[in-house]
Structure formats: C-alpha cells, structure tokens
XYZ file of C-alpha atoms in Angstrom:
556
model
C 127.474 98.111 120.979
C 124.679 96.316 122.980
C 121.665 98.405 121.457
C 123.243 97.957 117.480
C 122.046 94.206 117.227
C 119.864 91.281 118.029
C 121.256 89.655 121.375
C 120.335 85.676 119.951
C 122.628 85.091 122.733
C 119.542 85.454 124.413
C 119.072 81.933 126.904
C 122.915 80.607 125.371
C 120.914 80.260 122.125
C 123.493 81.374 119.984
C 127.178 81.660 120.249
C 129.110 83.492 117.566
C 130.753 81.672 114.901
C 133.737 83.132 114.021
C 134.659 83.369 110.106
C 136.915 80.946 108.670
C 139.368 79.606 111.688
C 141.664 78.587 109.167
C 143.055 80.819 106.580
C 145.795 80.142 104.122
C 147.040 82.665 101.868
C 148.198 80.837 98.033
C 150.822 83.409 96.520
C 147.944 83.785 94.115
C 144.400 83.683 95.333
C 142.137 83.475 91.803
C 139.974 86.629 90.394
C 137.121 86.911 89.248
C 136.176 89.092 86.275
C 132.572 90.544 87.146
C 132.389 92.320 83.635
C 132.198 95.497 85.819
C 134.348 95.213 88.523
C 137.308 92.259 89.221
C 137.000 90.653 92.288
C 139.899 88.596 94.108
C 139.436 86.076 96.910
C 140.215 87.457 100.441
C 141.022 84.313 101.584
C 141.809 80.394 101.005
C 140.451 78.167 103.847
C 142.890 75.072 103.978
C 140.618 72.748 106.510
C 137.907 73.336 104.358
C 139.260 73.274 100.957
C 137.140 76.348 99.779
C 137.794 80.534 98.704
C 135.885 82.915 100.527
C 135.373 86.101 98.303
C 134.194 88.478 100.453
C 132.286 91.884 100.363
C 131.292 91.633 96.541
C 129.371 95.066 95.437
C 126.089 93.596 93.860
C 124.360 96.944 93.332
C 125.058 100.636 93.228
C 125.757 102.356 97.169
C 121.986 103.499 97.838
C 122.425 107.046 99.069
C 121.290 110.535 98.145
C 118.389 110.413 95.337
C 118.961 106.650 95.582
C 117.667 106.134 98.914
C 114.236 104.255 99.100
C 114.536 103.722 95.660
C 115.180 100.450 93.538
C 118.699 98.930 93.908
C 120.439 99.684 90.104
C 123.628 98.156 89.080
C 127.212 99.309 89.969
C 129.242 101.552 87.784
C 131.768 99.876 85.663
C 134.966 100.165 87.902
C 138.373 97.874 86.678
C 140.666 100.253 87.931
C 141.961 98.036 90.634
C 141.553 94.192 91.558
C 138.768 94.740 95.099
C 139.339 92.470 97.553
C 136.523 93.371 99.967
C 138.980 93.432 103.040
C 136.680 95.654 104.781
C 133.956 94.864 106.690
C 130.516 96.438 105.633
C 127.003 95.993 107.725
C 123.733 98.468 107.077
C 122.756 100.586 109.508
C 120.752 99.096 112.313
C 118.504 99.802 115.155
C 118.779 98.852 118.890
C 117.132 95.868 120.735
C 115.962 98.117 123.886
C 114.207 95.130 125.383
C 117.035 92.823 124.947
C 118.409 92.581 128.164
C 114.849 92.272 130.079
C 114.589 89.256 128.043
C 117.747 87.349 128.730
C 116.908 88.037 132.556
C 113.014 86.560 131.929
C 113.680 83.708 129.129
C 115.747 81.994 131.816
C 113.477 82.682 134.570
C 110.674 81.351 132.755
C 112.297 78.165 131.594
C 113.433 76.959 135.037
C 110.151 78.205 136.596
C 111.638 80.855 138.474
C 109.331 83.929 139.600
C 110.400 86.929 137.590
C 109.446 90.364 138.837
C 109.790 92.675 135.969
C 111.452 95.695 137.629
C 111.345 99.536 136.258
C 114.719 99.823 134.089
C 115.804 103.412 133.172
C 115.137 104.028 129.061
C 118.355 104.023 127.486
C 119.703 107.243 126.469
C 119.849 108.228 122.922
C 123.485 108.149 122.983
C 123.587 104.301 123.851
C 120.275 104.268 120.956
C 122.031 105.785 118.280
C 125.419 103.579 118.934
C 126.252 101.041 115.693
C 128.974 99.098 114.879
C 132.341 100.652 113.047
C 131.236 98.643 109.887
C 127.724 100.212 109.616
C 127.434 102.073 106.355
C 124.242 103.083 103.549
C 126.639 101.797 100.994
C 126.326 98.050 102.298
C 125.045 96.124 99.661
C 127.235 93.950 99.218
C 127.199 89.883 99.228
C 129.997 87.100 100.076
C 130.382 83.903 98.230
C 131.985 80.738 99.227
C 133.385 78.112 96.218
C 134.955 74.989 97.553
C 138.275 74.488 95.050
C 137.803 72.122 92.869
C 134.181 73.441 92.436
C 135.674 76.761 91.328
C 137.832 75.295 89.418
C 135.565 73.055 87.117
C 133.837 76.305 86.491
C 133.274 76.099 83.322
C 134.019 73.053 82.612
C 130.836 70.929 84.297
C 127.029 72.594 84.717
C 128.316 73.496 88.047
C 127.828 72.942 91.597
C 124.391 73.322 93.385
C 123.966 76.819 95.669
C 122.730 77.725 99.016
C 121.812 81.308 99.438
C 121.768 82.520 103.276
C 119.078 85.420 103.808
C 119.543 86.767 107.631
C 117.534 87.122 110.133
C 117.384 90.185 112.746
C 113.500 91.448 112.391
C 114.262 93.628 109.412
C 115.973 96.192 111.708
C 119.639 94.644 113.014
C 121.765 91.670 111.583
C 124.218 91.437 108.716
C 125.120 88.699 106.171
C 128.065 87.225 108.103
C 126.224 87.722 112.209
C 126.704 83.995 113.358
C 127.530 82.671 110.065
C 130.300 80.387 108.877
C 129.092 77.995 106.108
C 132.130 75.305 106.616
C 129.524 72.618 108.237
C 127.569 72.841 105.904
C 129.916 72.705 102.950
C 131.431 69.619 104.617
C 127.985 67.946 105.428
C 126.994 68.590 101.082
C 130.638 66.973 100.424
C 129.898 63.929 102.576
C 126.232 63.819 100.194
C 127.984 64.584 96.661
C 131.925 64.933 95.519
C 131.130 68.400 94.409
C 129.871 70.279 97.816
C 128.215 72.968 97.143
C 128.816 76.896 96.690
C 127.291 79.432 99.330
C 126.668 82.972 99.542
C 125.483 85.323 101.936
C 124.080 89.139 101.285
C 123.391 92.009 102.876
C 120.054 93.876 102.222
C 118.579 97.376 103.597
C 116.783 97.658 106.995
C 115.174 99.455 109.297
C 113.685 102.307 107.405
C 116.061 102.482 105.059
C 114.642 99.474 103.422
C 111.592 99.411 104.608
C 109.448 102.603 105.028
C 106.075 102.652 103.293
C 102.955 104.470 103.106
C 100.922 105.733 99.892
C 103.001 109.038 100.530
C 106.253 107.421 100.487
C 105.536 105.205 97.233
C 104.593 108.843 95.228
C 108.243 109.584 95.619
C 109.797 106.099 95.394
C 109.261 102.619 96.329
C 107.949 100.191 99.838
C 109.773 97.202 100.835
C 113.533 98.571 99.227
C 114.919 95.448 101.510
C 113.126 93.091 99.282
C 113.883 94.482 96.191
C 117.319 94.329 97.251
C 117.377 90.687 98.146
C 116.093 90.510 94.768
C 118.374 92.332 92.647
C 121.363 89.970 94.624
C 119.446 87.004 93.631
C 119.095 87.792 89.741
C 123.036 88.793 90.284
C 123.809 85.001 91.259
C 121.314 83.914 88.196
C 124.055 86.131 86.183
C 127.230 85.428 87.632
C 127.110 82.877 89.576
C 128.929 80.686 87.140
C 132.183 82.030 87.492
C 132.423 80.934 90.936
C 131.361 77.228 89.689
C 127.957 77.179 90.974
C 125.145 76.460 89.112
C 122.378 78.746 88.638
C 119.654 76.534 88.001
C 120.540 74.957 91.296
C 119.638 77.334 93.527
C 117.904 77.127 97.058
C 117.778 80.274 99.190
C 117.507 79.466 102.572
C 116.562 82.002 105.584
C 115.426 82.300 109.384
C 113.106 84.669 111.079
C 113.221 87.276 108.965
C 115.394 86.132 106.651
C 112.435 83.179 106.193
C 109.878 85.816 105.934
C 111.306 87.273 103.183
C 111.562 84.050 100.935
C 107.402 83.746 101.466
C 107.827 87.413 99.689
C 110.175 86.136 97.722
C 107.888 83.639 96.302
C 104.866 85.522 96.238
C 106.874 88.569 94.764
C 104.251 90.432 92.034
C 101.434 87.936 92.869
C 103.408 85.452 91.251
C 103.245 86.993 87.918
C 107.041 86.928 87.748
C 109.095 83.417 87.712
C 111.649 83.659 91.185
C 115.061 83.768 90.142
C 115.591 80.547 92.210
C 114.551 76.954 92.259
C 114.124 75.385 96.138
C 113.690 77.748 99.325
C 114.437 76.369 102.444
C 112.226 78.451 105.254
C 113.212 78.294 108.577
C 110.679 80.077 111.392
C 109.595 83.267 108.923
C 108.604 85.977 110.558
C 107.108 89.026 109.809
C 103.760 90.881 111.189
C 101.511 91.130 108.104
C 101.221 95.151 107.433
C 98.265 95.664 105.220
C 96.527 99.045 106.442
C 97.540 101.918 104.278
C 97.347 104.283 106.780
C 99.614 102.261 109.725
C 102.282 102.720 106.842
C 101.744 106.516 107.150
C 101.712 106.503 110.842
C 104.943 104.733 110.670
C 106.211 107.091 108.194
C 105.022 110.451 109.744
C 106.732 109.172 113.321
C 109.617 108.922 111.233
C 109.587 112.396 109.670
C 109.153 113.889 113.202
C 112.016 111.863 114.427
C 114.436 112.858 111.851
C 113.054 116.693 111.864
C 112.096 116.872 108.346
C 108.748 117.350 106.761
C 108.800 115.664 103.359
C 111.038 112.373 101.991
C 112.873 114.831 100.189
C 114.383 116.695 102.518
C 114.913 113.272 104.540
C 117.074 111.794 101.128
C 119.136 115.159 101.342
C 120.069 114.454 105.247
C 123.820 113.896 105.717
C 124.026 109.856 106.437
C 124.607 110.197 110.222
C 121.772 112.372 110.742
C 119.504 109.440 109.354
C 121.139 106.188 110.786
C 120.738 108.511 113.817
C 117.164 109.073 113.030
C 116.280 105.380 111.950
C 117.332 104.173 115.728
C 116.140 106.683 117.450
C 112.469 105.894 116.170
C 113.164 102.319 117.021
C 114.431 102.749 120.237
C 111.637 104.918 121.466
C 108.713 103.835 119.807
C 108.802 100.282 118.947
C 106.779 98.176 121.371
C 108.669 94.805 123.165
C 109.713 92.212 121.246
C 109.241 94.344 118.145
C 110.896 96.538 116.000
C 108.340 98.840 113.959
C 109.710 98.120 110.716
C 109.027 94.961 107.839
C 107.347 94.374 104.648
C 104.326 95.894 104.038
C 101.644 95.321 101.350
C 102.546 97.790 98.744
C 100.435 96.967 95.647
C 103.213 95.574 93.738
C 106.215 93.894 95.065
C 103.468 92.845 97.714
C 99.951 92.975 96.329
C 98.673 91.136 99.434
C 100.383 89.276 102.302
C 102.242 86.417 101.843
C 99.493 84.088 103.702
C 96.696 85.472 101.223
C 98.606 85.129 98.084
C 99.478 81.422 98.750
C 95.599 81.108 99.092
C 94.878 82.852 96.325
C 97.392 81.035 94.157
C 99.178 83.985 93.317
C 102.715 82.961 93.907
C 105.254 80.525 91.871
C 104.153 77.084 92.067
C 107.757 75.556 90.697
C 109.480 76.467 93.615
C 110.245 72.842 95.756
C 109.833 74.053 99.714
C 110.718 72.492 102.695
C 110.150 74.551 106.179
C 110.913 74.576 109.600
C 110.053 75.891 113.241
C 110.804 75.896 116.756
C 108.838 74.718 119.539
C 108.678 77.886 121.757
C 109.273 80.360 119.103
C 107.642 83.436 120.429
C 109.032 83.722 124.228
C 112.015 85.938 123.681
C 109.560 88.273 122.181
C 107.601 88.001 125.314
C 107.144 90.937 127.403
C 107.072 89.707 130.739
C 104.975 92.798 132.375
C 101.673 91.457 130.823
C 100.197 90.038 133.645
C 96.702 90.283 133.104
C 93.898 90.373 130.808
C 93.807 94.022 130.459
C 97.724 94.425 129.792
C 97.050 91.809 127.420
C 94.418 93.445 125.334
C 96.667 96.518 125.614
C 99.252 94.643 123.628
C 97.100 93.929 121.021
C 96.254 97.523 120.808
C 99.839 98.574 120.526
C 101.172 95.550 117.982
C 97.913 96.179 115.991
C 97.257 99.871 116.215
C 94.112 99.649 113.520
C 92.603 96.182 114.485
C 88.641 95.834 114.343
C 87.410 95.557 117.833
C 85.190 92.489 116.617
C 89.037 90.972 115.487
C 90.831 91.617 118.939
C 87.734 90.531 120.605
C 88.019 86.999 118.510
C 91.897 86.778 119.360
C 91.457 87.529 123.220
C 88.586 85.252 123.976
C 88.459 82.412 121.510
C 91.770 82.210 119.733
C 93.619 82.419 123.202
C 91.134 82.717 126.199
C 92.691 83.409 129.411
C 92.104 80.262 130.298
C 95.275 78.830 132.168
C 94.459 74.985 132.655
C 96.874 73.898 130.385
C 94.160 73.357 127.944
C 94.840 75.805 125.518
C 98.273 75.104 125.367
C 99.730 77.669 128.023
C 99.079 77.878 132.297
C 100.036 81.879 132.911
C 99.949 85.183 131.017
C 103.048 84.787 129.717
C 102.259 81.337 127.794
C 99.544 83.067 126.405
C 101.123 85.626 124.844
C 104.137 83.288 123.962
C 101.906 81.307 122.239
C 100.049 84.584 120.517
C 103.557 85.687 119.422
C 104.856 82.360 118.182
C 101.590 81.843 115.643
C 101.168 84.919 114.514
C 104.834 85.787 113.829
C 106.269 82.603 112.818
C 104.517 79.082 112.983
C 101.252 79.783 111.278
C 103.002 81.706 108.114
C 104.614 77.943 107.824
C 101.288 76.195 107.656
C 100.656 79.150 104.823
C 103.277 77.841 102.748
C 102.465 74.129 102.867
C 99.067 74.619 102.509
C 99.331 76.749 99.590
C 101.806 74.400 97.531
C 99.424 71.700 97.728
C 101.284 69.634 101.150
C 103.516 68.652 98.289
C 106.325 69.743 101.018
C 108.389 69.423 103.425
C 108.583 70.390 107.239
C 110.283 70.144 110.500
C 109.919 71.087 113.907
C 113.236 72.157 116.008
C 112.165 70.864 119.712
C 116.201 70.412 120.644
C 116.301 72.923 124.809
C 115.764 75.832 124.717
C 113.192 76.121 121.408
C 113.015 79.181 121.371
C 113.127 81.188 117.828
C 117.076 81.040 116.523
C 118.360 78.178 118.929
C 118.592 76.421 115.725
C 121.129 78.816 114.392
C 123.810 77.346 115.646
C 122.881 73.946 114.470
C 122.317 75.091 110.652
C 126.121 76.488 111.448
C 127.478 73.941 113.532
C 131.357 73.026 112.700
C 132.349 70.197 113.379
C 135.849 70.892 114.790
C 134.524 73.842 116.850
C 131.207 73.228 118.194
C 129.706 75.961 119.771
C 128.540 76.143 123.400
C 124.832 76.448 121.838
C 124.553 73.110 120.134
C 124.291 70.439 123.143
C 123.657 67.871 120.384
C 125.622 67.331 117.396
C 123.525 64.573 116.632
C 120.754 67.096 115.939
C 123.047 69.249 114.460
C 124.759 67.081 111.857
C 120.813 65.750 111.009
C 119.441 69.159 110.217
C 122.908 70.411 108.012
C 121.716 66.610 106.105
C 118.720 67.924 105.751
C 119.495 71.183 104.299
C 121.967 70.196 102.482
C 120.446 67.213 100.875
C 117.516 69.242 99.776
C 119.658 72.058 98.410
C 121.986 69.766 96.667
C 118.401 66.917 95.538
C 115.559 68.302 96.066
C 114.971 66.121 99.070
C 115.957 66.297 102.579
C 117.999 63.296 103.783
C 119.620 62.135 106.508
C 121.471 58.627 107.432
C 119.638 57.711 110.408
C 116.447 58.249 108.904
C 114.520 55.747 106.772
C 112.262 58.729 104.995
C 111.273 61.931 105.447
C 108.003 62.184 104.163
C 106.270 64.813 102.189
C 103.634 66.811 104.204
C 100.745 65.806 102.991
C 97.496 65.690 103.999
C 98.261 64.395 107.070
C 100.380 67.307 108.090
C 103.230 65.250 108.569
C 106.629 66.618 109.735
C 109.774 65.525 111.153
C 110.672 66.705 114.978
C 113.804 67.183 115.616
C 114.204 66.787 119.453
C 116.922 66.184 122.348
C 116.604 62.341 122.350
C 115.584 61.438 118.904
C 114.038 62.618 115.538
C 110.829 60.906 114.221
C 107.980 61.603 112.450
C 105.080 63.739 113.800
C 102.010 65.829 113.236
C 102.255 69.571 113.100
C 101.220 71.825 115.352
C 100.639 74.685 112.761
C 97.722 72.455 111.300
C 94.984 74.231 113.695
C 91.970 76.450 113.409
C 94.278 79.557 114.759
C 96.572 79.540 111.812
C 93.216 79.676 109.445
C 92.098 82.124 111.195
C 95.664 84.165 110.279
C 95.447 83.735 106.972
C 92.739 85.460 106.668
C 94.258 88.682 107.526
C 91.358 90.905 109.133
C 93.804 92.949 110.979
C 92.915 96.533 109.689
C-alpha cells in the first residue's frame, strides 16, 4: 500500500504507534446511550486506566445524493449495541513523490550530492491501491475516557478534552495514522487527578471533501472536509458528557493539515458564528491558500475528465470504486511534487476569504485562547530535488500557482527569495531556496497569521529537536513513555511538549517543570524553542517581511 498514504517515515521522522499495547477485556465494558445509536467500549486499557470507544458514527455515510454535500445526522439505529470493531479510513490518494524524498531528505541533511535520477511513473494499478479499511462511509470518530473520568460523568462538570485533527495534506491520513493518546493522558494526570478525555475523527479528503469551483457549489457545497470536522465538533459539544468530558473544556489540537484546518476552523463564516470549542492548539498548519474561482474549476474539470463523466451528477451516481479510483488517479498524475491538488478553498461561506486575511480583517472568533507551533525545516520533504536552477524554479511557481500575476512571481523570485546563495537569505543552493519558499508559504507564515491576528495575546513554539522537518514532532506529541519510538531521540523534549499541550488543554496555559515561564507572544514575538540540548526562550522566525507579504494573498 505504498501509494495509499503519507510516508512521515520519511528521514525516521515518524515511527508508527501502535493502538493501545495493553488491552484488558472487563466481563462488562460500559455503553453508551447516543440517543440514536448505543455504543459499547471496544476495549479497556489496564496500563493506562482508560476505555477506548472506537469507530463512533458521528454523521450519516456520505454517498449517493449525499456526496459533496453537508454531513447530516445518522438515522436512529438501537437495534444492536455497535462496538466499532472494524476499522474504517476515507478514501485516499497516493504520495507518488514519496520515495524520491526519503532518498533526497537524507542526502540533503548529511550533505551528500543527490542526483535526482528518471524513475518510471507508477502505474495506475499501484495509484489506485488503498488500504482494506478505505470506505465513503468513514465518518466516524474515536474517543478515549480515562475510568474514573467516565465514571464521574455526571456527577462533576467533567474532565477537560483534547480533540486530534490529522494531518496528511487533505488527501491521505486517518484519525488513528500514528496516534495513541496514552502519553498524553498520562502527562494531563501527572498536571490534574482527572486526566483528560481525547478523541480523534475522521473527515473527507481528497475530492471527496474537497472539490470546489462556482460549478460545483450550484449543485452542493466546497470544503465538505471542513464541514465535516465541524459537524464532529458540535457532536462532542452534544455528547460529549456521557463520556465524562466537559464540553466547555475543549481544545482541538492538529498538525499540517490537521492545523490548517483549525485556522478555518476559527475563521469559519468570517467569524460570524461562535466555534464550538474553546482553546486550539496549532501545530505547523498547512494549506496553500486557493482563492481564484476559476483554479477551483480547473481542478474540478481535470477531475470530471479523470473520472469520465461530464457533470457532478453523473459523478454522485458512479459506483464507489469507480470514484476512489478516480480521486487517485487525478492525484497521482497531476499533482505537482510535494503536493497533492486538493485543500480548502475560498468558497464564499464556510471560507469567505483565507484564513491569513480574515485574521486581518478581524473576521474570526476572538474567544478562542491559541497557542502554535512549527518546525525548523518544515518545507524540505516537500522539496523537489530536480529544481536546480532559476528557471526550474520559476517553473515551480508556475505549476503550484497556475493563475499568479507575473508582477507577484516576479516579487517572490527576486526579492522574497533571490537566488542568492551566500547564506544570507537564509539558504546556500536551490534546494534551500525552495525549502525555505515551501516552509513559509505552507506552514510557518500562516502561524505568524494567527498570532498576529489575536492581538500576540498567544502562545508559540518552535520544534528545532534533528531532523525538523514538518511531522518529526509527531512522535513527540505521541510519545509513550514505556515504548518510545525510534523517532523521538529525546524524551526530554518529548515529555516537555506533551506538558505543554496538555497543560494548555487542561489551563489555558502551557507548562512545563523545567521551565520558569512560558511567555505570551507579544510584541516581541517571543516563543519557546524546543531544541536537542535545551528549551529556552527565543524570537520567531515567522516575524519577517515575507510572512506580510503572504498575508496579503495576491496569488490570483
């Protein structure tokens, strides 16, 4: 299944961490009555002293006239106690460049010459390849209750929750890829008696939740993805009692694009609706800011012509194998390195703008408490190690920006990042350059967006632990104690950022032991690195003329 999914193995960034190591299985595991289903725990994990209930259906299955529509509730079904014993992911699309980058990223790091040879195209068989759990009907979420937290449900205000959005550039990546929440849930423990309760959830991709264009939104709606992640999040506001959590307490926390989709989250409707959470916890969003109408339909006719139909219609009455077949084929042959075609798009009402221009508007929810986070080498993996000179370099801009202004890829290519290789500028080859082109305009600069637009009443950090590059954090958000994974080469780091996390999520505030303060961001642009040796307070590197120059958003 190498083409189905993200390879963050890329450069040993990420290891896989298994679910729940230790399972015990009480004679009677508890339910929990939904109102319109009745849901049982799948498991009981005795090292951690919490229920997993797994696989919950939060909305309706999203196929036939519900595709690319809004997510609507589930039909009432008691029948039978669920369990969600099987294993459900949403369709996803292939990472053709994958393995050209865990050759380069490696390369590059130890300053080894890489020669970017010719591969042969995978074939559409490999392309269209998913995993056995890949289904439309995937929206479902997981939740995690430590015992005595579900069992003073009820009987207290309840526990504070953590709500996981994943990564996997809105095209590959499911709620549970490289996630096991018993760190952290032992990390909030050792802050408060009470832990915390967490929950993970699926959401469309690829173009099934994603697809937009003015064409598409006469016959539906853009960004289905986000309206999914927020249908699951007014679910926890609703039922997130029963499982002892609290739903006034309740920080969603994401990376990549998991992290780009909170800054939606919070800018949702130009902020004319309140979020249906209360602290967000944004960790290296990303997301290419989509604002030209008619990219959307260039997007959406390549799709049409992939999937041999000629209207949405007769795409929403294709059998289901047809289109996850469709969805990565398009992908796989037309997305350019490092990207993956799909994302949210400005839509003129879940997104009346991009995130970066509705922050500096002020049209966004100002309650929300943030604190963010990014990597120090965030865009290499997305890298495409065959630019090599100023020409290939302007042809990338072409291709990730189909509709730029020449005037606007002039500005990028010679003042924003001239090829100017003394070290200067913050690169010495090709590569840095676009590295560094990739890392701002994907990731860092959207978290200078948020700070900026909440006033520096914030807080950030900056992951600088070897490698750096975007997701090596991953496994130190998920680190276990009693099985640390080959990624994390310092628990020290590791057991500092789950503080962090879970000190905000549980306070409002991000503390750790061996740190005096961690200060708000301020004017000052103050932030806390995070780095092999030590962790200390520093300036951030998102505070720079580039990122203004993003937010603007003259793209198309």
């Amino acid at each position: 299944m190498k083409f189905t999914r993200f390879l963050y193995s890329i450069v040993f960034v990420l290891s896989r961490c298994a679910l729940a190591q230790s399972k015990h299985q009480p004679n009677a595991l508890p339910v929990v009555d939904l109102g319109y289903a009745l849901h049982q725990a799948i498991a009981y994990n005795e090292a951690g002293g919490y229920y997993n209930f797994s696989n919950i259906r939060y909305a309706a299955p999203p196929v036939g006239s519900l595709r690319w529509r809004a997510p609507v509730a589930p039909k009432v079904d008691r029948r039978q106690i669920q369990t969600g014993n099987r294993a459900v992911t949403c369709p996803a699309g292939p990472v053709w460049w994958a393995s050209t980058a865990n050759e380069f990223v490696p390369s590059y790091l130890q300053g080894i010459p890489y020669n970017p040879s010719t591969k042969p195209p995978p074939s559409d068989a490999e392309l269209i390849q998913q995993l056995p759990s890949a289904t439309e009907d995937c929206l479902f979420l997981d939740v995690f209750s430590p015992k005595q937290v579900f069992q003073n449900a009820g009987r207290t205000s309840g526990a504070p929750v953590l709500v996981w959005l994943h990564g996997g550039g809105f095209a590959v990546r499911s709620k549970t890829d490289g996630v096991n929440p018993s760190g952290l849930l032992k990390r909030a423990k050792e802050n408060s008696h009470d832990s915390i309760v967490f929950v993970a959830l699926n959401y469309r991709i690829g173009v099934f939740g994603f697809l937009g264009g003015p064409t598409r939104q006469r016959d539906g709606i853009a960004n289905a993805g986000l309206y999914d992640q927020r249908f699951a999040l007014r679910w926890i506001q609703k039922n997130i009692h029963l499982f002892g959590g609290d739903p006034d307490k309740v920080t969603v926390m994401g990376n990549s694009a998991g992290g780009g989709s909170i800054m939606h989250q919070i800018t949702a409707y130009g902020g004319k609706e309140k979020a249906p959470f209360q602290n967000v916890i944004i960790q290296s969003p990303g997301f290419l800011p989509q604002a030209s109408p008619q990219n959307q339909e260039d997007v959406f006719d390549q799709f049409l012509f992939v999937a041999k139909v000629r209207s949405l219609k007769e795409a929403r009455a294709l059998d289901s194998k047809a289109l996850i077949a469709a969805n990565a084929l398009q992908i796989g042959r037309y997305a350019p390195y490092g990207l993956f075609i799909y994302g949210p798009t400005v839509d003129g009402v879940f997104a009346p703008a991009t995130p970066g221009q509705l922050l500096a508007s002020g049209r966004f929810d100002k309650s929300v408490k943030v604190m963010t986070g990014h990597n120090s080498l965030e865009g290499l993996i997305f890298t495409d190690p065959a630019i090599q000179n100023n020409t290939a370099f302007d042809a990338y801009l072409r291709r990730t920006f189909p509709r730029i202004p020449p005037a606007s890829k002039e500005y990028i290519s010679d003042v924003l990042y001239p090829p100017v290789f003394d070290g200067s500028k913050g690169y010495t080859d090709q590569a840095g350059r676009v590295s560094l082109l990739i890392a701002e305009m994907t990731f860092v600069c959207n978290t200078f967006f948020v700070h900026t637009g909440f006033g520096n009443d914030t807080f950030g950090y900056r992951f600088n632990v070897f490698p750096g590059v975007h997701a090596a954090d991953l496994p130190y958000t998920f680190y276990q104690d009693a099985v640390p994974p080959q990624a994390v080469s310092n628990t020290t780091a590791a057991i500092a950022l789950q503080s962090f996390e879970t000190t905000f999520a549980q306070a409002g505030r991000p503390k750790w032991k061996g740190l005096a303060d961690f200060p708000k961001y301020g004017s000052s642009a103050e932030i806390i690195d995070i780095t092999q040796t030590s962790i200390f307070q520093t300036r951030d590197d998102a505070a720079n003329q580039r990122c203004r120059w993003w937010q603007r958003g003259v793209l198309s």
